[in-house]
XYZ file of C-alpha atoms in Angstrom:
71
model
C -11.509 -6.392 2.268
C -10.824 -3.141 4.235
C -9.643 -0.288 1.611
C -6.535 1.875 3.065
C -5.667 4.957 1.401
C -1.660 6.137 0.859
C -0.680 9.590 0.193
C 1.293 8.832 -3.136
C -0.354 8.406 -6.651
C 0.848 8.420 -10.123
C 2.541 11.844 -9.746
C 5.103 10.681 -7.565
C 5.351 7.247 -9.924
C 3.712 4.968 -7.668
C 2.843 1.178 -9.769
C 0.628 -1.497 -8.430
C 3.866 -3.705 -8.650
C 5.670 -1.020 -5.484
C 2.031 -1.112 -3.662
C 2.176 -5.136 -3.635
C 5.773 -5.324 -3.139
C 6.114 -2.738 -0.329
C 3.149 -3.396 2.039
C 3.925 -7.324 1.727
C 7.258 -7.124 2.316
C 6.443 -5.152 5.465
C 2.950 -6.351 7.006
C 4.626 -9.561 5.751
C 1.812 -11.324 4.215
C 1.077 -13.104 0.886
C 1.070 -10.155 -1.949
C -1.041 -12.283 -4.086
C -4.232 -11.630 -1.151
C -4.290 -7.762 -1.863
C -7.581 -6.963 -3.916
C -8.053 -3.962 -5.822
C -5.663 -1.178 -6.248
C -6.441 2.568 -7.497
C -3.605 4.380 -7.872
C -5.036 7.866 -8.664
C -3.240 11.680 -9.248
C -1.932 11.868 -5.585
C -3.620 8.901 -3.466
C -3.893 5.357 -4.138
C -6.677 3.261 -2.929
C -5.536 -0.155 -1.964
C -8.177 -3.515 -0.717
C -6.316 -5.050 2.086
C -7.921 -8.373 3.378
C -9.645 -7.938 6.611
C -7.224 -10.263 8.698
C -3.995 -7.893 7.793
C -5.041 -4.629 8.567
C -4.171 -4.344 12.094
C -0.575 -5.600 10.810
C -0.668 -3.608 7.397
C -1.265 -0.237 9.742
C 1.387 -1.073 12.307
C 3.622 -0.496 9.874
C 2.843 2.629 7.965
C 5.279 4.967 9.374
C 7.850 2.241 7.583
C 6.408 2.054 3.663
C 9.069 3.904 1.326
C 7.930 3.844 -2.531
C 10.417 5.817 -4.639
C 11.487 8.032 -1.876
C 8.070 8.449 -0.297
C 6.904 7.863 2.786
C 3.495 6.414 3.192
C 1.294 7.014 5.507
């Protein structure tokens, strides 16, 4: 697992369910094979598994949570 940082936390309502959900959906890849996720004040920590991460950070400019963009 490689752990990726997002600039959102819980002050801009971020839940584990929108981390799954959105980075999935995107880096299109199982949901279920994301490991931990820390979703602090105004970052979230998130375990992607090793064999996504080139896709999962190709697509960072395009991950919208609640009106957010991640980066």
């Amino acid at each position: 697992m490689v752990r990726l940082t997002l600039n959102a936390g819980k002050s801009q309502g971020i839940r584990p369910a929108d981390i799954v959900g959105t980075i999935a959906y995107h880096a299109n890849f199982p949901g279920d094979t994301i490991g931990s996720i820390k979703i602090l004040d105004k970052y979230t920590l998130v375990d992607v598994p090793q064999q996504y991460v080139a896709q999962t950070l190709a697509k960072s400019g395009k991950y919208r949570i609640r009106n957010v963009l991640l980066c």
